[in-house]
């Protein structure tokens, strides 16, 4: 790892749903043990309201987050980059671990369709914490 604490970057196209939910869970569950960022290759204007509602149901507030543009610097600063359908938009750098989480896109879906996506993200984030910061798992 390049830093004292691991750094994770979650990337999806709009940075409005999946990557924001993942960042919210990782921040909530890992606390200060892992540095967390998220970004999108084509960021939306705002966070998906169904994602905000789904996360609020489990006690995680992502309502104040803003979609962010993916930059080379953000990728360079990350130890682990987790993509969620951003395709070839993510720069690939040596020494960085890349993982692709295949998840349904919550865009345009109601809360009932977003809940299972949220729950799958939580399961994956918990496994990530166990790997990167085992004392927090």
XYZ file of N, CA, C and O in Angstrom:
548
model
N 0.833 -1.181 0.000
C 0.000 0.000 0.000
C 0.880 1.247 0.000
O 1.919 1.271 0.626
N 0.402 2.285 -0.629
C 1.203 3.493 -0.761
C 1.012 4.461 0.407
O 1.787 5.382 0.556
N 0.008 4.271 1.209
C -0.244 5.164 2.332
C -0.371 4.354 3.612
O -0.511 3.142 3.581
N -0.331 5.051 4.753
C -0.461 4.378 6.042
C -1.806 3.678 6.154
O -1.913 2.606 6.711
N -2.850 4.307 5.630
C -4.148 3.635 5.608
C -4.558 3.464 4.154
O -4.240 4.302 3.305
N -5.224 2.361 3.844
C -5.603 2.111 2.458
C -6.583 3.159 1.951
O -7.375 3.719 2.710
N -6.517 3.405 0.652
C -7.393 4.362 -0.010
C -8.182 3.644 -1.089
O -7.617 2.916 -1.903
N -9.511 3.849 -1.076
C -10.390 3.187 -2.035
C -11.142 4.257 -2.827
O -11.646 5.234 -2.263
N -11.205 4.056 -4.141
C -11.969 4.921 -5.038
C -13.041 4.079 -5.711
O -12.733 3.074 -6.363
N -14.315 4.476 -5.531
C -15.436 3.813 -6.195
C -15.793 4.636 -7.425
O -15.968 5.856 -7.327
N -15.920 3.970 -8.578
C -16.188 4.680 -9.825
C -17.368 4.052 -10.555
O -17.408 2.835 -10.751
N -18.323 4.892 -10.957
C -19.367 4.477 -11.883
C -19.589 5.630 -12.860
O -18.923 6.654 -12.766
N -20.482 5.490 -13.772
C -20.639 6.500 -14.819
C -21.114 7.830 -14.236
O -20.473 8.865 -14.414
N -22.232 7.822 -13.517
C -22.845 9.071 -13.071
C -22.471 9.482 -11.653
O -22.767 10.594 -11.241
N -21.825 8.596 -10.895
C -21.463 8.872 -9.503
C -22.676 9.378 -8.723
O -22.588 10.294 -7.917
N -23.815 8.747 -8.987
C -25.063 9.194 -8.362
C -25.791 8.080 -7.620
O -26.720 8.358 -6.872
N -25.358 6.833 -7.787
C -26.057 5.709 -7.165
C -25.106 4.716 -6.543
O -24.735 4.817 -5.373
N -24.665 3.742 -7.339
C -23.845 2.637 -6.823
C -22.581 3.113 -6.114
O -22.302 2.688 -4.986
N -21.813 3.960 -6.773
C -20.541 4.390 -6.170
C -20.777 5.236 -4.924
O -20.008 5.160 -3.959
N -21.842 6.002 -4.905
C -22.161 6.805 -3.722
C -22.624 5.921 -2.571
O -22.269 6.155 -1.416
N -23.420 4.891 -2.872
C -23.852 3.973 -1.817
C -22.645 3.219 -1.252
O -22.514 3.063 -0.034
N -21.749 2.773 -2.132
C -20.560 2.050 -1.683
C -19.684 2.947 -0.807
O -19.212 2.527 0.257
N -19.473 4.186 -1.246
C -18.657 5.120 -0.458
C -19.325 5.407 0.881
O -18.664 5.487 1.920
N -20.643 5.539 0.871
C -21.373 5.778 2.115
C -21.216 4.621 3.094
O -20.949 4.826 4.281
N -21.366 3.402 2.595
C -21.189 2.232 3.466
C -19.761 2.129 3.979
O -19.539 1.871 5.163
N -18.774 2.317 3.100
C -17.392 2.169 3.533
C -17.041 3.217 4.584
O -16.411 2.899 5.591
N -17.472 4.442 4.387
C -17.226 5.494 5.375
C -17.911 5.161 6.697
O -17.323 5.283 7.768
N -19.150 4.720 6.617
C -19.948 4.409 7.806
C -19.369 3.216 8.583
O -19.285 3.254 9.815
N -18.968 2.173 7.864
C -18.541 0.937 8.516
C -17.057 0.910 8.889
O -16.683 0.280 9.866
N -16.217 1.573 8.109
C -14.770 1.517 8.365
C -14.253 2.718 9.151
O -13.131 2.694 9.646
N -15.078 3.751 9.251
C -14.641 4.938 9.979
C -13.387 5.536 9.361
O -13.296 5.693 8.154
N -12.406 5.823 10.198
C -11.165 6.452 9.745
C -10.130 5.438 9.242
O -9.042 5.820 8.826
N -10.451 4.152 9.273
C -9.474 3.117 8.922
C -9.140 3.084 7.431
O -8.079 2.625 7.039
N -10.058 3.567 6.593
C -9.864 3.538 5.144
C -10.256 4.900 4.577
O -11.316 5.434 4.912
N -9.415 5.435 3.699
C -9.740 6.675 3.001
C -10.692 6.323 1.861
O -10.444 5.386 1.103
N -11.778 7.085 1.742
C -12.836 6.751 0.792
C -13.106 7.917 -0.155
O -13.268 9.057 0.293
N -13.179 7.604 -1.454
C -13.576 8.586 -2.461
C -14.492 7.907 -3.468
O -14.446 6.686 -3.628
N -15.250 8.720 -4.190
C -16.032 8.189 -5.302
C -16.026 9.236 -6.417
O -15.832 10.418 -6.170
N -16.235 8.744 -7.641
C -16.227 9.638 -8.796
C -16.973 8.973 -9.947
O -17.238 7.777 -9.910
N -17.251 9.782 -10.963
C -17.933 9.264 -12.142
C -17.302 9.769 -13.418
O -16.773 10.884 -13.459
N -17.367 8.950 -14.464
C -16.808 9.356 -15.749
C -17.671 10.428 -16.414
O -17.166 11.244 -17.180
N -18.964 10.449 -16.124
C -19.885 11.477 -16.623
C -20.852 11.795 -15.488
O -21.992 11.339 -15.474
N -20.404 12.560 -14.476
C -21.205 12.764 -13.270
C -22.572 13.401 -13.532
O -22.699 14.269 -14.392
N -23.550 12.929 -12.775
C -24.905 13.489 -12.834
C -24.937 14.822 -12.086
O -23.958 15.227 -11.457
N -26.076 15.484 -12.146
C -26.249 16.760 -11.443
C -26.473 16.573 -9.952
O -26.210 17.461 -9.163
N -27.026 15.397 -9.580
C -27.333 15.150 -8.169
C -27.359 13.658 -7.893
O -27.395 12.841 -8.810
N -27.359 13.325 -6.622
C -27.443 11.925 -6.201
C -28.845 11.394 -6.498
O -29.842 12.098 -6.350
N -28.913 10.130 -6.883
C -30.184 9.469 -7.151
C -31.031 9.466 -5.872
O -30.612 8.928 -4.846
N -32.224 10.071 -5.904
C -33.061 10.139 -4.695
C -33.422 8.765 -4.126
O -33.534 8.610 -2.912
N -33.588 7.755 -4.979
C -33.902 6.408 -4.483
C -32.698 5.829 -3.740
O -32.868 5.110 -2.748
N -31.484 6.144 -4.173
C -30.284 5.684 -3.466
C -30.189 6.364 -2.106
O -29.872 5.714 -1.098
N -30.484 7.656 -2.058
C -30.477 8.388 -0.781
C -31.488 7.776 0.174
O -31.180 7.510 1.344
N -32.697 7.496 -0.329
C -33.755 6.918 0.507
C -33.378 5.520 0.992
O -33.552 5.186 2.173
N -32.835 4.700 0.094
C -32.460 3.326 0.466
C -31.380 3.328 1.542
O -31.418 2.531 2.481
N -30.414 4.226 1.418
C -29.341 4.298 2.414
C -29.862 4.836 3.739
O -29.453 4.361 4.810
N -30.760 5.794 3.695
C -31.342 6.347 4.928
C -32.069 5.252 5.707
O -32.055 5.252 6.947
N -32.680 4.308 5.008
C -33.384 3.201 5.672
C -32.459 2.372 6.550
O -32.912 1.744 7.499
N -31.165 2.347 6.229
C -30.210 1.562 7.015
C -29.271 2.463 7.824
O -28.214 2.037 8.283
N -29.679 3.719 7.987
C -28.947 4.621 8.872
C -27.704 5.268 8.292
O -26.846 5.746 9.037
N -27.593 5.311 6.964
C -26.442 5.946 6.326
C -26.939 7.126 5.492
O -27.744 6.950 4.577
N -26.458 8.324 5.822
C -26.898 9.540 5.146
C -25.925 9.913 4.029
O -24.782 10.270 4.291
N -26.387 9.809 2.779
C -25.571 10.249 1.648
C -26.199 11.464 0.968
O -25.784 11.849 -0.125
N -27.173 12.072 1.610
C -27.911 13.178 0.998
C -27.045 14.400 0.718
O -27.337 15.171 -0.190
N -25.973 14.585 1.464
C -25.136 15.758 1.269
C -24.018 15.562 0.255
O -23.232 16.472 0.003
N -23.945 14.401 -0.347
C -22.871 14.123 -1.308
C -23.194 14.727 -2.675
O -24.359 14.915 -3.022
N -22.155 14.980 -3.448
C -22.300 15.551 -4.779
C -21.522 14.690 -5.774
O -20.376 14.325 -5.497
N -22.124 14.358 -6.919
C -21.372 13.619 -7.934
C -20.101 14.381 -8.327
O -20.119 15.600 -8.479
N -19.004 13.641 -8.476
C -17.690 14.212 -8.735
C -17.110 13.625 -10.011
O -17.263 12.431 -10.276
N -16.412 14.437 -10.776
C -15.770 14.004 -12.023
C -14.535 13.156 -11.723
O -13.709 13.515 -10.886
N -14.424 12.044 -12.404
C -13.262 11.170 -12.280
C -12.037 11.882 -12.833
O -12.072 12.423 -13.939
N -10.950 11.872 -12.050
C -9.706 12.487 -12.504
C -8.566 11.476 -12.416
O -8.630 10.508 -11.652
N -7.540 11.737 -13.174
C -6.328 10.920 -13.118
C -5.767 10.950 -11.702
O -5.325 9.937 -11.172
N -5.785 12.116 -11.076
C -5.243 12.274 -9.726
C -5.980 11.412 -8.707
O -5.360 10.840 -7.805
N -7.291 11.304 -8.839
C -8.067 10.477 -7.909
C -7.674 9.008 -8.042
O -7.531 8.299 -7.043
N -7.479 8.561 -9.276
C -7.066 7.171 -9.496
C -5.650 6.968 -8.968
O -5.351 5.975 -8.298
N -4.779 7.922 -9.234
C -3.385 7.830 -8.801
C -3.267 7.751 -7.283
O -2.387 7.085 -6.755
N -4.165 8.413 -6.565
C -4.114 8.447 -5.103
C -4.716 7.201 -4.456
O -4.579 6.999 -3.255
N -5.376 6.355 -5.237
C -6.076 5.188 -4.686
C -5.203 3.938 -4.712
O -4.460 3.696 -5.660
N -5.305 3.155 -3.650
C -4.684 1.831 -3.607
C -5.568 0.811 -4.311
O -5.088 -0.122 -4.939
N -6.892 0.990 -4.158
C -7.870 0.088 -4.760
C -8.893 0.929 -5.508
O -9.451 1.875 -4.948
N -9.123 0.599 -6.775
C -10.148 1.256 -7.583
C -11.215 0.213 -7.891
O -10.912 -0.841 -8.460
N -12.442 0.512 -7.482
C -13.550 -0.408 -7.728
C -14.482 0.246 -8.737
O -15.062 1.296 -8.470
N -14.570 -0.380 -9.908
C -15.417 0.147 -10.965
C -16.769 -0.550 -10.950
O -16.880 -1.709 -10.552
N -17.763 0.197 -11.389
C -19.131 -0.317 -11.429
C -19.753 0.104 -12.751
O -20.647 0.927 -12.795
N -19.184 -0.400 -13.822
C -19.744 -0.105 -15.132
C -19.227 1.159 -15.786
O -19.908 1.734 -16.615
N -18.009 1.609 -15.450
C -17.503 2.821 -16.107
C -16.728 2.486 -17.370
O -16.263 3.370 -18.076
N -16.558 1.219 -17.668
C -15.916 0.801 -18.907
C -14.484 1.274 -19.031
O -13.712 1.209 -18.085
N -14.127 1.770 -20.194
C -12.754 2.168 -20.475
C -12.422 3.569 -19.980
O -11.335 4.069 -20.236
N -13.329 4.230 -19.298
C -13.092 5.606 -18.850
C -12.081 5.688 -17.714
O -11.544 6.749 -17.455
N -11.821 4.580 -17.036
C -10.907 4.605 -15.891
C -9.469 4.424 -16.349
O -9.153 3.431 -17.002
N -8.583 5.362 -15.987
C -7.177 5.148 -16.310
C -6.617 3.982 -15.502
O -6.970 3.811 -14.349
N -5.778 3.176 -16.117
C -5.169 2.037 -15.446
C -3.719 2.387 -15.128
O -2.942 2.696 -16.024
N -3.395 2.358 -13.848
C -2.053 2.724 -13.399
C -1.375 1.538 -12.733
O -2.020 0.774 -12.015
N -0.062 1.400 -12.930
C 0.650 0.303 -12.268
C 0.635 0.475 -10.757
O 0.643 1.599 -10.251
N 0.565 -0.648 -10.048
C 0.593 -0.608 -8.595
C -0.759 -0.379 -7.944
O -0.877 -0.370 -6.733
N -1.785 -0.187 -8.761
C -3.131 0.020 -8.240
C -3.936 -1.252 -8.482
O -3.864 -1.841 -9.550
N -4.696 -1.662 -7.475
C -5.548 -2.837 -7.590
C -6.902 -2.423 -8.167
O -7.527 -1.498 -7.660
N -7.314 -3.090 -9.236
C -8.602 -2.784 -9.877
C -9.545 -3.958 -9.694
O -9.161 -5.111 -9.855
N -10.788 -3.623 -9.377
C -11.839 -4.647 -9.258
C -13.089 -4.106 -9.918
O -13.378 -2.916 -9.809
N -13.811 -4.972 -10.568
C -15.058 -4.562 -11.203
C -16.214 -5.253 -10.493
O -16.266 -6.478 -10.464
N -17.067 -4.452 -9.886
C -18.256 -4.993 -9.228
C -19.411 -4.878 -10.209
O -19.851 -3.777 -10.552
N -19.898 -6.011 -10.672
C -21.040 -6.010 -11.585
C -22.315 -5.896 -10.755
O -22.692 -6.812 -10.057
N -22.917 -4.722 -10.832
C -24.131 -4.424 -10.067
C -25.145 -3.770 -10.991
O -24.763 -3.019 -11.895
N -26.421 -4.018 -10.743
C -27.457 -3.328 -11.502
C -27.352 -1.835 -11.241
O -27.013 -1.402 -10.136
N -27.673 -1.049 -12.259
C -27.663 0.408 -12.126
C -29.008 0.847 -11.544
O -30.054 0.527 -12.098
N -28.993 1.584 -10.419
C -30.249 2.014 -9.818
C -30.905 3.203 -10.531
O -32.012 3.589 -10.177
N -30.256 3.771 -11.538
C -30.795 4.941 -12.234
C -32.196 4.652 -12.770
O -32.432 3.638 -13.423
N -33.126 5.524 -12.455
C -34.491 5.408 -12.953
C -35.331 4.345 -12.275
O -36.470 4.118 -12.663
N -34.789 3.703 -11.244
C -35.528 2.646 -10.544
C -36.105 3.179 -9.240
O -35.555 4.084 -8.623
N -37.189 2.566 -8.814
C -37.812 2.933 -7.546
C -37.104 2.272 -6.366
O -36.232 1.415 -6.542
N -37.533 2.637 -5.185
C -36.900 2.171 -3.952
C -36.907 0.646 -3.838
O -35.928 0.056 -3.375
N -37.978 -0.009 -4.272
C -38.043 -1.473 -4.161
C -36.971 -2.150 -5.008
O -36.463 -3.214 -4.634
N -36.601 -1.559 -6.127
C -35.549 -2.121 -6.984
C -34.158 -1.741 -6.474
O -33.188 -2.453 -6.743
N -34.046 -0.640 -5.751
C -32.743 -0.172 -5.269
C -32.306 -0.922 -4.005
O -31.116 -1.139 -3.800
N -33.251 -1.352 -3.183
C -32.887 -2.049 -1.931
C -31.964 -3.260 -2.150
O -30.976 -3.397 -1.443
N -32.282 -4.170 -3.103
C -31.375 -5.316 -3.283
C -29.983 -4.892 -3.765
O -28.986 -5.521 -3.407
N -29.900 -3.842 -4.562
C -28.593 -3.329 -5.006
C -27.835 -2.812 -3.788
O -26.654 -3.121 -3.597
N -28.512 -2.049 -2.950
C -27.912 -1.528 -1.708
C -27.383 -2.663 -0.842
O -26.258 -2.616 -0.350
N -28.183 -3.714 -0.684
C -27.787 -4.824 0.182
C -26.581 -5.579 -0.387
O -25.703 -5.990 0.366
N -26.529 -5.726 -1.710
C -25.385 -6.377 -2.346
C -24.127 -5.522 -2.165
O -23.043 -6.039 -1.892
N -24.266 -4.220 -2.292
C -23.128 -3.316 -2.085
C -22.620 -3.434 -0.657
O -21.413 -3.523 -0.423
N -23.523 -3.477 0.309
C -23.094 -3.595 1.708
C -22.286 -4.879 1.931
O -21.245 -4.862 2.584
N -22.766 -5.983 1.381
C -22.064 -7.260 1.517
C -20.653 -7.162 0.939
O -19.682 -7.612 1.550
N -20.524 -6.549 -0.231
C -19.212 -6.414 -0.863
C -18.307 -5.463 -0.074
O -17.109 -5.703 0.043
N -18.882 -4.382 0.450
C -18.092 -3.432 1.248
C -17.602 -4.107 2.531
O -16.453 -3.914 2.933
N -18.439 -4.894 3.165
C -18.013 -5.602 4.378
C -16.840 -6.536 4.084
O -15.889 -6.616 4.867
N -16.869 -7.228 2.947
C -15.758 -8.106 2.560
C -14.499 -7.282 2.276
O -13.384 -7.689 2.622
N -14.670 -6.115 1.667
C -13.543 -5.228 1.392
C -12.887 -4.747 2.685
O -11.663 -4.733 2.813
N -13.706 -4.397 3.666
C -13.182 -3.963 4.961
C -12.400 -5.107 5.637
O -11.321 -4.901 6.169
N -12.952 -6.312 5.559
C -12.276 -7.475 6.152
C -10.898 -7.686 5.527
O -9.957 -8.112 6.184
N -10.791 -7.357 4.251
C -9.514 -7.513 3.535
C -8.548 -6.376 3.835
O -7.357 -6.590 4.117
N -9.019 -5.132 3.779
C -8.139 -3.967 3.870
C -7.888 -3.479 5.301
O -6.844 -2.910 5.583
N -8.872 -3.656 6.155
C -8.760 -3.193 7.542
C -9.390 -4.226 8.463
O -10.440 -3.988 9.057
N -8.769 -5.398 8.582
C -9.399 -6.515 9.288
C -9.803 -6.212 10.730
O -10.728 -6.814 11.247
N -9.139 -5.269 11.366
C -9.522 -4.943 12.752
C -10.851 -4.213 12.818
O -11.462 -4.126 13.875
N -11.345 -3.672 11.666
C -12.625 -2.975 11.624
C -13.777 -3.890 11.247
O -14.927 -3.516 11.380
N -13.480 -5.054 10.709
C -14.541 -5.940 10.207
C -15.289 -6.599 11.343
O -14.820 -6.763 12.416
